[in-house]
Amino acid sequence: MSEWTLLLMFIPTFFLISVSPGLCMMLAMSFGASLGLRRTLWVIGGELAGVGLIALTALLGYTRVLAEQPALMQGFKYLGALYLLWMGVASWRGGGQAGATRQEDSGRLGLVLRGFTVAISNPKSWLFMMTLLPPFISPALSTELQTLLFVALVILIECVNLLLYAYGGQRANQLLQGQGRGDLLGRVSSLLMMGVAGYWLLT
């Protein structure tokens, strides 16, 4: 198997992992439903910065510290789960949308920081980056070149999926608003966030 074939195999592998529901995707869908796709782009920008930073640290080997400290990794996992649970409960208590709507007044920088904070506190990102990325690095190719390519691919694939979730949230909200059931998507999103958080806490 050539080194470039290994690189191409990474694309569908990471796409399937990225597109699965998680903290970042749920946040993008929630903001897309509440603020619309254009406003959500600032949140997505922050999330991509965070995911790119995690990918870079994984490729440079700094995540080995987490791998060697299981308690620290568990702490990240529970922190992310509790944060997701809090968002789900807050959104449910606010009629399914309040958790995201409050961010409308935070400005562009506030939205970017919200996305970045959520991304770097996402245990799914840390876990998969530090276990998935290193095996795809080939010693026969330039490490610097591969680092740039993998980080670029991670950001590109994550961006596509975040846009899909945000647009899906926006379109679903528009359809439900037209039927007089605008709070339904918010309720479903809240339940999904709480469900994912519960799964992380129990596993």
Short mmCIF file of C-alpha atoms in Angstrom, two decimals, residues 6-202:
data_model
loop_
_atom_site.label_atom_id
_atom_site.label_comp_id
_atom_site.label_asym_id
_atom_site.label_seq_id
_atom_site.Cartn_x
_atom_site.Cartn_y
_atom_site.Cartn_z
CA LEU A 6 -3.03 5.57 3.26
CA LEU A 7 -3.73 9.29 3.19
CA LEU A 8 -6.77 8.81 0.94
CA MET A 9 -8.13 6.12 3.26
CA PHE A 10 -8.11 8.67 6.05
CA ILE A 11 -10.77 10.82 4.31
CA PRO A 12 -13.78 8.43 4.50
CA THR A 13 -12.62 7.13 7.89
CA PHE A 14 -12.58 10.56 9.48
CA PHE A 15 -15.74 11.66 7.66
CA LEU A 16 -17.76 8.85 9.27
CA ILE A 17 -16.39 9.71 12.71
CA SER A 18 -16.90 13.43 12.24
CA VAL A 19 -20.49 13.22 10.97
CA SER A 20 -21.70 11.19 13.97
CA PRO A 21 -23.72 13.22 16.52
CA GLY A 22 -21.55 14.81 19.18
CA LEU A 23 -21.05 18.02 21.12
CA CYS A 24 -19.89 20.14 18.16
CA MET A 25 -22.53 18.84 15.74
CA MET A 26 -25.36 19.30 18.24
CA LEU A 27 -24.18 22.84 18.93
CA ALA A 28 -24.09 23.65 15.21
CA MET A 29 -27.60 22.27 14.71
CA SER A 30 -28.95 24.15 17.72
CA PHE A 31 -27.43 27.46 16.63
CA GLY A 32 -28.53 26.88 13.05
CA ALA A 33 -32.11 26.40 14.21
CA SER A 34 -32.07 29.44 16.51
CA LEU A 35 -29.88 31.97 14.72
CA GLY A 36 -29.75 30.79 11.13
CA LEU A 37 -26.81 29.54 9.07
CA ARG A 38 -25.14 32.92 8.48
CA ARG A 39 -24.92 33.78 12.18
CA THR A 40 -23.85 30.23 13.02
CA LEU A 41 -20.79 30.58 10.76
CA TRP A 42 -19.05 32.43 13.60
CA VAL A 43 -19.67 29.50 15.95
CA ILE A 44 -18.45 27.07 13.29
CA GLY A 45 -15.29 29.17 12.85
CA GLY A 46 -14.52 28.83 16.55
CA GLU A 47 -15.22 25.09 16.48
CA LEU A 48 -12.89 24.61 13.50
CA ALA A 49 -10.12 26.51 15.27
CA GLY A 50 -10.49 24.23 18.27
CA VAL A 51 -10.63 21.02 16.22
CA GLY A 52 -7.62 22.13 14.18
CA LEU A 53 -5.67 22.79 17.38
CA ILE A 54 -6.53 19.33 18.73
CA ALA A 55 -5.47 17.70 15.44
CA LEU A 56 -2.19 19.61 15.47
CA THR A 57 -1.36 18.62 19.05
CA ALA A 58 -2.24 15.00 18.26
CA LEU A 59 0.11 14.94 15.26
CA LEU A 60 2.89 16.63 17.21
CA GLY A 61 2.59 14.01 19.95
CA TYR A 62 1.47 16.24 22.79
CA THR A 63 -1.69 14.19 23.37
CA ARG A 64 0.52 11.36 24.66
CA VAL A 65 0.33 13.17 27.99
CA LEU A 66 -3.42 12.50 28.04
CA ALA A 67 -2.94 8.91 26.90
CA GLU A 68 -0.53 8.31 29.78
CA GLN A 69 -2.90 9.91 32.28
CA PRO A 70 -6.25 8.02 32.09
CA ALA A 71 -7.68 10.03 34.99
CA LEU A 72 -7.06 13.27 33.10
CA MET A 73 -8.73 11.85 29.99
CA GLN A 74 -11.73 10.75 32.06
CA GLY A 75 -11.88 14.23 33.52
CA PHE A 76 -12.11 15.70 30.00
CA LYS A 77 -14.83 13.20 29.15
CA TYR A 78 -16.97 13.96 32.20
CA LEU A 79 -16.45 17.71 31.84
CA GLY A 80 -17.66 17.59 28.25
CA ALA A 81 -20.60 15.37 29.20
CA LEU A 82 -21.70 17.65 32.04
CA TYR A 83 -21.43 20.70 29.80
CA LEU A 84 -23.54 19.01 27.12
CA LEU A 85 -26.07 17.95 29.76
CA TRP A 86 -26.27 21.51 31.06
CA MET A 87 -26.89 22.84 27.54
CA GLY A 88 -29.60 20.27 26.94
CA VAL A 89 -31.40 21.00 30.22
CA ALA A 90 -31.12 24.78 29.74
CA SER A 91 -32.49 24.51 26.21
CA TRP A 92 -35.37 22.29 27.34
CA ARG A 93 -36.33 24.59 30.21
CA GLY A 94 -36.24 27.56 27.85
CA GLY A 95 -38.70 26.00 25.44
CA GLY A 96 -36.07 24.25 23.35
CA GLN A 97 -34.30 27.35 22.06
CA ALA A 98 -33.23 29.58 24.94
CA GLY A 99 -29.83 27.94 25.33
CA ALA A 100 -28.82 29.06 21.86
CA THR A 101 -30.85 32.27 21.59
CA ARG A 102 -29.02 33.86 24.53
CA GLN A 103 -25.87 33.84 22.40
CA GLU A 104 -27.39 36.22 19.85
CA ASP A 105 -26.36 39.22 21.93
CA SER A 106 -22.82 37.98 22.57
CA GLY A 107 -21.45 39.37 19.31
CA ARG A 108 -19.19 37.75 16.77
CA LEU A 109 -16.28 37.26 19.17
CA GLY A 110 -18.58 35.72 21.75
CA LEU A 111 -19.92 33.24 19.21
CA VAL A 112 -16.41 32.32 18.05
CA LEU A 113 -15.26 31.79 21.64
CA ARG A 114 -18.34 29.68 22.36
CA GLY A 115 -17.55 27.39 19.43
CA PHE A 116 -13.85 27.20 20.32
CA THR A 117 -14.52 26.41 23.98
CA VAL A 118 -16.98 23.66 23.11
CA ALA A 119 -14.58 22.12 20.57
CA ILE A 120 -11.57 21.90 22.89
CA SER A 121 -13.71 20.54 25.74
CA ASN A 122 -15.16 17.82 23.50
CA PRO A 123 -13.84 14.42 24.69
CA LYS A 124 -14.83 12.81 21.38
CA SER A 125 -12.38 15.07 19.52
CA TRP A 126 -9.46 14.37 21.84
CA LEU A 127 -10.11 10.63 21.94
CA PHE A 128 -10.37 10.09 18.20
CA MET A 129 -7.60 12.51 17.23
CA MET A 130 -4.99 10.93 19.47
CA THR A 131 -5.94 7.38 18.48
CA LEU A 132 -6.84 7.89 14.80
CA LEU A 133 -4.31 10.34 13.40
CA PRO A 134 -0.89 8.92 14.40
CA PRO A 135 -1.34 5.53 12.63
CA PHE A 136 -1.91 7.33 9.34
CA ILE A 137 1.46 9.09 9.48
CA SER A 138 3.96 7.49 7.12
CA PRO A 139 7.70 7.64 7.94
CA ALA A 140 8.44 7.63 4.21
CA LEU A 141 6.91 11.08 3.70
CA SER A 142 7.77 14.48 5.10
CA THR A 143 6.31 14.84 8.60
CA GLU A 144 5.76 18.56 8.12
CA LEU A 145 3.89 18.02 4.84
CA GLN A 146 1.72 15.29 6.32
CA THR A 147 0.94 17.44 9.35
CA LEU A 148 -0.28 20.27 7.13
CA LEU A 149 -2.31 17.90 4.94
CA PHE A 150 -3.98 16.08 7.83
CA VAL A 151 -4.85 19.27 9.72
CA ALA A 152 -6.25 20.79 6.51
CA LEU A 153 -8.30 17.64 5.82
CA VAL A 154 -9.62 17.51 9.39
CA ILE A 155 -10.72 21.15 9.21
CA LEU A 156 -12.27 20.73 5.74
CA ILE A 157 -14.23 17.57 6.63
CA GLU A 158 -15.35 18.97 9.96
CA CYS A 159 -16.44 22.20 8.25
CA VAL A 160 -18.59 20.31 5.72
CA ASN A 161 -20.32 18.33 8.45
CA LEU A 162 -20.85 21.35 10.71
CA LEU A 163 -22.42 23.23 7.80
CA LEU A 164 -24.69 20.26 7.07
CA TYR A 165 -25.88 20.14 10.68
CA ALA A 166 -26.35 23.92 10.89
CA TYR A 167 -28.23 24.07 7.59
CA GLY A 168 -30.31 21.06 8.57
CA GLY A 169 -31.22 22.75 11.84
CA GLN A 170 -32.17 25.95 10.04
CA ARG A 171 -34.31 24.20 7.41
CA ALA A 172 -36.03 21.95 9.93
CA ASN A 173 -36.82 24.96 12.11
CA GLN A 174 -38.27 26.86 9.13
CA LEU A 175 -40.49 23.92 8.21
CA LEU A 176 -41.71 23.45 11.76
CA GLN A 177 -42.29 27.18 12.21
CA GLY A 178 -44.49 27.08 9.12
CA GLN A 179 -46.55 24.35 10.76
CA GLY A 180 -46.79 26.21 14.06
CA ARG A 181 -44.49 23.73 15.80
CA GLY A 182 -41.32 25.79 16.04
CA ASP A 183 -40.37 24.49 19.48
CA LEU A 184 -40.38 20.82 18.41
CA LEU A 185 -36.87 20.86 16.90
CA GLY A 186 -35.53 22.57 20.00
CA ARG A 187 -37.08 19.87 22.16
CA VAL A 188 -35.61 17.09 20.00
CA SER A 189 -32.19 18.79 20.01
CA SER A 190 -32.36 19.09 23.80
CA LEU A 191 -33.17 15.40 24.17
CA LEU A 192 -30.32 14.44 21.82
CA MET A 193 -27.83 16.52 23.80
CA MET A 194 -28.99 15.01 27.08
CA GLY A 195 -28.92 11.52 25.58
CA VAL A 196 -25.35 11.87 24.30
CA ALA A 197 -24.28 13.34 27.66
CA GLY A 198 -25.90 10.45 29.53
CA TYR A 199 -24.13 7.92 27.31
CA TRP A 200 -20.75 9.56 27.99
CA LEU A 201 -21.38 9.60 31.74
CA LEU A 202 -22.39 5.93 31.84
#
